[in-house]
XYZ file of C-alpha atoms in Angstrom:
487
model
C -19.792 -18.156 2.830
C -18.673 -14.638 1.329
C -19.280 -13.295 4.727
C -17.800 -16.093 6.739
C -14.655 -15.572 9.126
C -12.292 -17.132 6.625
C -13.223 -14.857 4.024
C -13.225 -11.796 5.442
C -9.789 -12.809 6.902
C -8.407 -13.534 3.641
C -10.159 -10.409 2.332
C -7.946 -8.181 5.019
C -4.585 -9.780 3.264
C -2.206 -8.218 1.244
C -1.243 -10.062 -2.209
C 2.479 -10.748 -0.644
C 1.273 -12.386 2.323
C -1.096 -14.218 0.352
C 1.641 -15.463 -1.722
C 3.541 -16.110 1.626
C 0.229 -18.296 2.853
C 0.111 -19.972 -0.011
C 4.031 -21.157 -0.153
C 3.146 -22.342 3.807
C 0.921 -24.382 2.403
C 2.868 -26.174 -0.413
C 5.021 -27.065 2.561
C 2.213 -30.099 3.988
C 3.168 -33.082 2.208
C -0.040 -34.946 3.392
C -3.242 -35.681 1.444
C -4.733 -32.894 3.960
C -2.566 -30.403 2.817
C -2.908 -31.122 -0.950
C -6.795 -30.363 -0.283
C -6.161 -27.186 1.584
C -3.882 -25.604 -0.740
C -6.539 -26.322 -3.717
C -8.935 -25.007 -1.107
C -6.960 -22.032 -0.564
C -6.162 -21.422 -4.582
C -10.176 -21.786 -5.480
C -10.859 -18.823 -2.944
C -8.293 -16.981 -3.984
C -9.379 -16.633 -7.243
C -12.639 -15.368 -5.955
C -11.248 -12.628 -3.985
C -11.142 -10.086 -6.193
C -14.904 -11.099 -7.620
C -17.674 -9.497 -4.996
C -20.281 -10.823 -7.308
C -19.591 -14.263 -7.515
C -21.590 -16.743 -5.206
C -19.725 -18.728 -3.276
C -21.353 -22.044 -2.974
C -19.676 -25.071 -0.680
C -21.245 -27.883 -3.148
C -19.297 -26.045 -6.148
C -16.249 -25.931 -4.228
C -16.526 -29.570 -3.437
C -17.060 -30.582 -6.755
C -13.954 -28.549 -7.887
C -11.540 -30.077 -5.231
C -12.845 -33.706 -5.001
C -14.348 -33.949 -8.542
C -17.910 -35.237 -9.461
C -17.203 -38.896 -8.740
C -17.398 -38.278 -5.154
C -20.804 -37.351 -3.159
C -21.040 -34.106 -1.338
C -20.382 -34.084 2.334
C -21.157 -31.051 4.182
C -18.762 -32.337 7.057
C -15.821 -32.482 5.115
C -16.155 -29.156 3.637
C -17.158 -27.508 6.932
C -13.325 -29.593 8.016
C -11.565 -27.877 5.047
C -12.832 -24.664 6.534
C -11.668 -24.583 9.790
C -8.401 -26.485 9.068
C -7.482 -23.632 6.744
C -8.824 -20.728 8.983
C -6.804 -22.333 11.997
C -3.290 -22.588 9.314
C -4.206 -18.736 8.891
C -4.761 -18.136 12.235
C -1.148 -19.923 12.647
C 0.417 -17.489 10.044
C -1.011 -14.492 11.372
C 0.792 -15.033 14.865
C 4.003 -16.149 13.044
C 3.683 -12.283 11.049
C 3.219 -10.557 14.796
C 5.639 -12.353 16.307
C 8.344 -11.512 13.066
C 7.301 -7.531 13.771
C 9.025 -8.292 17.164
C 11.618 -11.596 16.977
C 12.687 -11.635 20.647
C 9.281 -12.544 22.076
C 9.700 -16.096 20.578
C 13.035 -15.823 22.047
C 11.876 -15.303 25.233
C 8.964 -18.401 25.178
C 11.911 -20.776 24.378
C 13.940 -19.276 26.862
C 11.607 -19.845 29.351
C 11.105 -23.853 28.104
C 15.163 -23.891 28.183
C 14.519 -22.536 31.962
C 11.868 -24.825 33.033
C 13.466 -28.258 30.995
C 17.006 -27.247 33.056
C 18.963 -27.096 30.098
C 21.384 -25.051 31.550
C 24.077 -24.418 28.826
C 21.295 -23.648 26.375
C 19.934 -21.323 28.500
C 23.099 -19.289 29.111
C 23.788 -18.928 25.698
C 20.619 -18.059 24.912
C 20.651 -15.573 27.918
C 23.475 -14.187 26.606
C 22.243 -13.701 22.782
C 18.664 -12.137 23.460
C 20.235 -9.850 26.263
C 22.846 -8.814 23.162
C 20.182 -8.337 20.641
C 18.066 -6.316 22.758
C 20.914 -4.069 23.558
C 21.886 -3.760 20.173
C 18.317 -2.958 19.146
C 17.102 0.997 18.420
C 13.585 0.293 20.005
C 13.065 1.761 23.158
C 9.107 1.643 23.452
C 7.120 -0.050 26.172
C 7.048 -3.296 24.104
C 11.104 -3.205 24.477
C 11.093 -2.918 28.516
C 8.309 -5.428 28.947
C 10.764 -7.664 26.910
C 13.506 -6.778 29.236
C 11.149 -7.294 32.434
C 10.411 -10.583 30.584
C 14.549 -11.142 30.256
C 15.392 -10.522 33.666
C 12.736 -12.133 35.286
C 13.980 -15.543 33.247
C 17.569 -14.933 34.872
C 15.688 -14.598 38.533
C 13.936 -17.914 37.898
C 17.279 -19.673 36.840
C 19.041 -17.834 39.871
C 16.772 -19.625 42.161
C 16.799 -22.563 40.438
C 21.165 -22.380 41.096
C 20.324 -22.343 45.158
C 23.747 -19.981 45.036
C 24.921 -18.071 48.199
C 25.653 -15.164 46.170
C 23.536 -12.338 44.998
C 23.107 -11.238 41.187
C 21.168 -8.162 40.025
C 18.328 -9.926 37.843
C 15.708 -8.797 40.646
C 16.773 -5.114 40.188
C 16.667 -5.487 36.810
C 13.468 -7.182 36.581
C 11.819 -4.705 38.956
C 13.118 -1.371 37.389
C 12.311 -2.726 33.848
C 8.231 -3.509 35.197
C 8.631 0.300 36.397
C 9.627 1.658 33.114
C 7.036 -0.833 31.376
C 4.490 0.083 33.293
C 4.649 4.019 33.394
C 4.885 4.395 29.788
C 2.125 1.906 29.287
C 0.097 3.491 32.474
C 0.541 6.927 29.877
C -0.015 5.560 27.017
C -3.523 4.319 27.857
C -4.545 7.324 29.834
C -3.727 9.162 26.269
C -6.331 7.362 24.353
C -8.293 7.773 27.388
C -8.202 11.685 27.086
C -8.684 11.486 23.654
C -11.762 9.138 23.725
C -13.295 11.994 26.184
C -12.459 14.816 24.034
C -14.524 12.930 21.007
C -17.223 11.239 22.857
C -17.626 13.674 26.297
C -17.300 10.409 28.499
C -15.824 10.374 31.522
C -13.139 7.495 32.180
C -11.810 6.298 35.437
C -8.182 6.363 36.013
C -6.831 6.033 39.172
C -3.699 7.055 40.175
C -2.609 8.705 37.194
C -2.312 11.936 39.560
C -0.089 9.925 41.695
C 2.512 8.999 38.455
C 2.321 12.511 37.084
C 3.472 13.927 40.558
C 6.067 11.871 40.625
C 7.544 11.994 37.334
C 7.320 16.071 37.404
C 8.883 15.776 41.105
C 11.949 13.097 40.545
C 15.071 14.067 38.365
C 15.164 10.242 38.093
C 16.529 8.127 34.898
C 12.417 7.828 33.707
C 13.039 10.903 31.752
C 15.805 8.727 29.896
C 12.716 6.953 28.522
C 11.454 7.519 25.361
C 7.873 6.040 25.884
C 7.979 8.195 29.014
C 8.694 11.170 27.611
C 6.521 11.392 24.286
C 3.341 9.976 26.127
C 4.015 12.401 29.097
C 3.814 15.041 26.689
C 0.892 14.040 24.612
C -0.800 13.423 27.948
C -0.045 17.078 28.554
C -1.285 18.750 24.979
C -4.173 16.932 25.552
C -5.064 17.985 29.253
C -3.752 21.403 28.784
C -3.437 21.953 25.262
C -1.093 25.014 25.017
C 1.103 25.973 22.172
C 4.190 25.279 23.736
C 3.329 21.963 24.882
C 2.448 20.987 21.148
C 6.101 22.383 19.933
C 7.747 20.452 22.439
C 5.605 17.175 21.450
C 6.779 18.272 18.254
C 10.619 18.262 19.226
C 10.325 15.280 20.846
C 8.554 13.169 17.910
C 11.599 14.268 15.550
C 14.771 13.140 17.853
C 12.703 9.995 18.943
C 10.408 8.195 16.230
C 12.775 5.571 15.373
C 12.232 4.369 19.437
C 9.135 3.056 18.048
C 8.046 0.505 16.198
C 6.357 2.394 13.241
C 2.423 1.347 13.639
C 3.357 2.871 17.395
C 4.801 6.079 15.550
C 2.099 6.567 13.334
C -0.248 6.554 16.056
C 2.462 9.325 17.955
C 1.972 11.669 14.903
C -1.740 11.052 14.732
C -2.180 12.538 18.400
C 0.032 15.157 17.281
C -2.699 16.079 14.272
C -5.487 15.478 16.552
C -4.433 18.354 18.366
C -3.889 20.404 15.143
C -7.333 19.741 13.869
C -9.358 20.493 17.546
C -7.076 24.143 16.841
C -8.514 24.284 13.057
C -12.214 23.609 14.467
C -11.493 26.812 16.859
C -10.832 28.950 14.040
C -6.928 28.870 14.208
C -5.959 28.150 10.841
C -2.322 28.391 10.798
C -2.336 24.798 12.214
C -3.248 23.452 9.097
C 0.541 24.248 7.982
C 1.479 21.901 11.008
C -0.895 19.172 9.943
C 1.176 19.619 6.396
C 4.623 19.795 8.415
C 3.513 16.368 10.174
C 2.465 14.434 7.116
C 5.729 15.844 5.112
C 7.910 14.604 8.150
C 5.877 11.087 8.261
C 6.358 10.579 4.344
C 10.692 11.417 4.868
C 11.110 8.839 7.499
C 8.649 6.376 5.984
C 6.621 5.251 8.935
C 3.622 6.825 7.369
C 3.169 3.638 5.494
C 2.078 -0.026 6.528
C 3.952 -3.043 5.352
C 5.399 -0.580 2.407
C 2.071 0.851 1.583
C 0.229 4.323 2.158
C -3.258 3.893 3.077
C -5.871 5.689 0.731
C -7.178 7.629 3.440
C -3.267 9.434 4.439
C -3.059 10.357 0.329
C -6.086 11.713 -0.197
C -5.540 13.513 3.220
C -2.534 14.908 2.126
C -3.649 15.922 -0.843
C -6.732 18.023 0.216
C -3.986 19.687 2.917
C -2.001 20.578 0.444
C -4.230 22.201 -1.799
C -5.651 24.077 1.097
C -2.286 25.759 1.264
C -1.886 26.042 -3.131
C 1.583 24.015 -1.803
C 0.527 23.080 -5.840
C 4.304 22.290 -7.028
C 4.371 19.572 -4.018
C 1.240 18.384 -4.045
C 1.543 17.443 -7.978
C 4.907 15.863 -7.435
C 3.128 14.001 -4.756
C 0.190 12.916 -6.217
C 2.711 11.260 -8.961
C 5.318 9.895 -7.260
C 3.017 7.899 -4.290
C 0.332 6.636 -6.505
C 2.322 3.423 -6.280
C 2.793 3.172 -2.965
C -1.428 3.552 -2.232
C -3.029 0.042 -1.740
C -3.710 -1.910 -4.681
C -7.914 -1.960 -4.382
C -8.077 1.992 -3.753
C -4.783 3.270 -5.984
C -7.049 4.093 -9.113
C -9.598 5.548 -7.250
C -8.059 8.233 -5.146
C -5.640 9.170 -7.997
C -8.053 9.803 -10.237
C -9.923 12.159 -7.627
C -7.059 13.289 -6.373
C -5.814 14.630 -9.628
C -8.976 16.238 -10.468
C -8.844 18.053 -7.061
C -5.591 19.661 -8.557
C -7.049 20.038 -11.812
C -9.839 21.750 -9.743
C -7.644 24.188 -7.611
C -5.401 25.336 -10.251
C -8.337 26.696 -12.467
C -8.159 23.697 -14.671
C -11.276 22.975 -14.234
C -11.866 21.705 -18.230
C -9.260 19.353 -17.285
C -10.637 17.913 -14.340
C -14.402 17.781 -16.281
C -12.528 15.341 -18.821
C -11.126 13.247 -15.699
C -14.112 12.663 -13.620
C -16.758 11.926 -16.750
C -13.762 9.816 -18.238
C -13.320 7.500 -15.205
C -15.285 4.565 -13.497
C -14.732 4.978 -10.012
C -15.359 1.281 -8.632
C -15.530 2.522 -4.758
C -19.101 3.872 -3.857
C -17.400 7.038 -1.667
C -15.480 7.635 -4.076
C -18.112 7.792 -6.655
C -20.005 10.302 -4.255
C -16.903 12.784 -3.906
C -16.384 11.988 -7.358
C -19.661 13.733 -7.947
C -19.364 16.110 -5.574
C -16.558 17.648 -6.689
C -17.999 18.026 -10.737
C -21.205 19.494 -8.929
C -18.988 22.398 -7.427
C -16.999 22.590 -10.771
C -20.588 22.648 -13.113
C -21.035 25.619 -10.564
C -17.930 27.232 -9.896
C -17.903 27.484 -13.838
C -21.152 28.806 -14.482
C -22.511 25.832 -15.942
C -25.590 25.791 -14.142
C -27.948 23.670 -16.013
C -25.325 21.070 -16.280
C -25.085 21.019 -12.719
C -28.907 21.092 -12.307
C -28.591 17.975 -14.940
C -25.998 16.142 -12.298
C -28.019 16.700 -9.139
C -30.557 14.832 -10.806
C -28.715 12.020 -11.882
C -26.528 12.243 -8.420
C -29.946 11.905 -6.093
C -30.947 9.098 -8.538
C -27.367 7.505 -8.113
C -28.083 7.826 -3.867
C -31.966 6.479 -4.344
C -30.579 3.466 -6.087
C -27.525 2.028 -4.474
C -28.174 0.364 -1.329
C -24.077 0.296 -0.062
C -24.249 3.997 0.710
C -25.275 4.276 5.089
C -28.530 6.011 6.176
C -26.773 8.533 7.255
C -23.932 9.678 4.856
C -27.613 9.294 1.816
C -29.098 12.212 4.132
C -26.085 14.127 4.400
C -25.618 13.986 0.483
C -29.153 14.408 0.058
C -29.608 17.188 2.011
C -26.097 18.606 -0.031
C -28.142 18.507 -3.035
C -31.083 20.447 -1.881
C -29.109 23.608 -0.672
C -27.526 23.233 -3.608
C -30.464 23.128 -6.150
C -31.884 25.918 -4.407
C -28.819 28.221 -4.115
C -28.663 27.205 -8.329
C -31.976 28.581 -8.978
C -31.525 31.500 -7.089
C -28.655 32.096 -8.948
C -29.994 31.674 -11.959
C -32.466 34.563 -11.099
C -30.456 37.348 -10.384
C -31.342 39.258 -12.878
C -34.960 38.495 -13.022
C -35.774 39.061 -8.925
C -36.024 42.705 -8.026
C -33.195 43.369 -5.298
C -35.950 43.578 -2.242
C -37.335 39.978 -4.130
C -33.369 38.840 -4.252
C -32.700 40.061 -0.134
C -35.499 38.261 0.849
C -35.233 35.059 -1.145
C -31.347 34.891 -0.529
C -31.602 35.570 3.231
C -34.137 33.265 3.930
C -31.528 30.557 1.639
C -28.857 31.618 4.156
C -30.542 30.913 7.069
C -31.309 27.551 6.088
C -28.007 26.559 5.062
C -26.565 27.953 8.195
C -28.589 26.290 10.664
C -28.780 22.552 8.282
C -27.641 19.320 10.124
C -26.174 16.878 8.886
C -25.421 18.020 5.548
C -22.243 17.363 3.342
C -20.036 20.311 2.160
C -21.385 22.667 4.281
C -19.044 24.706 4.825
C -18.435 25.218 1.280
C -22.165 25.859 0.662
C -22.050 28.764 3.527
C -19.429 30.203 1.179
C -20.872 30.143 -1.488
C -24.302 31.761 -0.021
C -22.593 34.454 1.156
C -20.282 34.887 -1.624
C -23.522 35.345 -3.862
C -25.217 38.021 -1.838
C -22.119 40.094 -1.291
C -21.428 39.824 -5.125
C -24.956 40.460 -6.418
C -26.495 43.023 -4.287
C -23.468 43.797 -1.014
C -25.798 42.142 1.303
């Protein structure tokens, strides 16, 4: 049951909107709801507990009590009637993120029941609201296509002699919907080809870019328009100045969007920084820093008020690419909080020792990572990672020979870790252990002995697949023959 649908939903929740599913609940007065909410409260307590078995008799037992025989039927009921009340909540939180689409469904029932008075005053409200309202993404002129074609149905419904402008309406707000959607897509589209070299089809995307470069028309009044136009562009094109501009653009117009829709605005912004890193341009890894620094100050880096472990650890290893080390120690700090409750301890911790790390505190960062249980497998593995390059950064050789040991035990053993990421950190270790020894023998190999050996080493690390930290194992390959010998 552990890996049913209903526990992997509740798995995906946060602990306030578990708190909010579980007042929903105290709300159903009948027997029914009594046993869902004890239901509800004996998984919940399980949540946090990967090794405990869930078993349907058990939960029976603890819900009906021993006096009554097990019936798989009723449990299997219990089941779905709480997945479907979840399933009931989790529309209710999508349609809070945007209030007016329930709006609009009663309007339409207020329409189609002819109960006109409602319906005018309701007209009147949403139309006010939506006005009122900063968001100007596609979402907002579908809602205002939605709007207008509501009025257009009660128009006809009137059988007046006189015209009112709800068509116009209705039509130019499908336009506006439907180019910024129609660029929108064919973004992800472009970006889906530049990852996976696929080729989409997209027809008449030639047809809308034409016309939008050709008309001085009110489209460029658009947010949606605009930003997707221009990501369209640094994708296709991929010029400097069409990155600034995307740049401009995100800063007068984020708060258009609804923030998930932001964060994905800024992320296409970053894709195009890191495709400029992987060419060898490395001043873009400032703008990468500039774009997380901006997403932090107007707050739509985070999700329902929390940063994702993934972002901070990002923004940490940016950071300390550019020694920003004042900032990125304030930072580390001052968001720890913010990071998601299951992953907060973990990417602290490493992220802390990464600054230990890379401001020559390395005894520092020793004490962290040997002093802490990290209870997240990958983070384990950097964990590890990251003492390995200390042990050898420092000198400490034997300790480090001592850790790749353990470290290829640690990957033998635990079966969580993918096929792939165990040969990339097995094949990690191996340079690694080789480059050690070599090492180790500098003064013992004759410098013809040393050229070959150490050549031979380079050559192999070079041309490895799939192999973690590779680029920092090139540098340190090199760095040891140009030290030892000035090969």
């Amino acid at each position: 049951m552990r890996h049913s649908k209903l526990f992997s939903t509740l798995l995906a929740l946060s602990a306030k909107e578990l708190k909010q599913l579980e007042a929903s609940l105290h709300t159903l007065k009948s027997s029914t709801g009594q046993e869902l909410l004890s239901f509800f409260q004996l998984l919940k307590k399980r949540l946090g507990d990967p090794d405990y078995k869930l078993d349907k008799a058990q939960l029976f037992r603890s819900i009906y009590g021993d006096s009554v025989p097990y019936q798989e039927k009723r449990i299997r009921v219990l089941i779905s009637q709480l997945f479907q009340h979840i399933h009931t909540y989790l529309a209710q939180v999508e349609l809070a993120k945007y209030p007016v689409r329930e709006d609009l469904l009663a309007l339409a029932q207020f329409r189609k029941r002819r109960i006109e008075d409602v319906f005018g005053k309701q007209y009147k409200k949403i139309k006010r609201l939506m006005q009122e309202s900063p968001q100007r993404d596609s979402d907002h002129y579908f809602a205002t296509y939605e709007l207008a074609k509501e009025a257009n149905g009660f128009y006809g419904q009137q059988h007046l002699r006189k015209l009112d402008d709800s068509l116009q309406v209705k039509m130019d707000s499908l336009d506006a919907w439907y180019l910024g959607q129609k660029l929108k897509e064919s973004c992800e589209m472009l970006n889906r080809q530049n990852v996976f070299s696929v080729d989409f089809q997209n027809p008449m995307i030639k047809e809308i870019l034409t016309f939008l470069q050709e008309g001085d028309h009110e489209f460029w009044q658009i947010p949606s328009i605009q930003v997707y136009y221009q990501i369209y562009l640094c994708l296709a094109d991929g010029r400097d100045e069409q990155y600034q501009s995307l740049v401009d653009l995100l800063d007068r117009l984020f708060s258009f969007f609804q923030p998930e829709e932001a964060r994905g605005l800024y992320k296409h912004a970053q894709n195009f920084c890191i495709r400029r890193i992987n060419q060898g341009e490395s001043e873009y890894l400032f703008e990468i820093f500039k774009l997380y620094r901006q997403q932090l100050a107007n707050e739509i880096i985070f999700d329902r008020g929390e940063l994702a472990h993934t972002d901070y650890k990002n923004i940490v290893t940016v950071a300390l690419r550019l020694k920003e080390y004042d900032w990125v120690e304030d930072f580390i700090h001052q968001y720890k909080e913010r990071v998601q409750a299951s992953f907060r301890e973990n990417v602290f911790n490493f992220s802390l020792a990464s600054y230990f790390f890379e401001t020559d505190q390395s005894k520092q960062a020793i004490r962290l990572l040997q002093g802490v249980e990290f209870t997240d497998v990958y983070y384990q593995i950097s964990a590890r990672q990251l003492l390995l390059r200390i042990y050898y950064e420092s000198n400490e050789l034997e300790s480090a020979l001592y850790q790749i040991d353990s470290f290829g035990g640690f990957l033998r053993r635990n079966k969580e870790i993918s096929a792939k990421n165990r040969t990339q950190q097995t094949n990690f270790l191996r340079w690694l252990k080789h480059l050690i020894r070599l090492k180790d023998r500098k003064y013992v190999l004759s410098e013809k002995d040393f050229s070959m050996r150490w050549h031979k080493l380079k050559d192999n690390i070079y041309s490895s697949k799939q192999t973690s930290n590779l680029e920092w194992l090139k540098l340190k390959v090199s760095e040891l023959g140009n030290k030892e010998y000035g090969i």
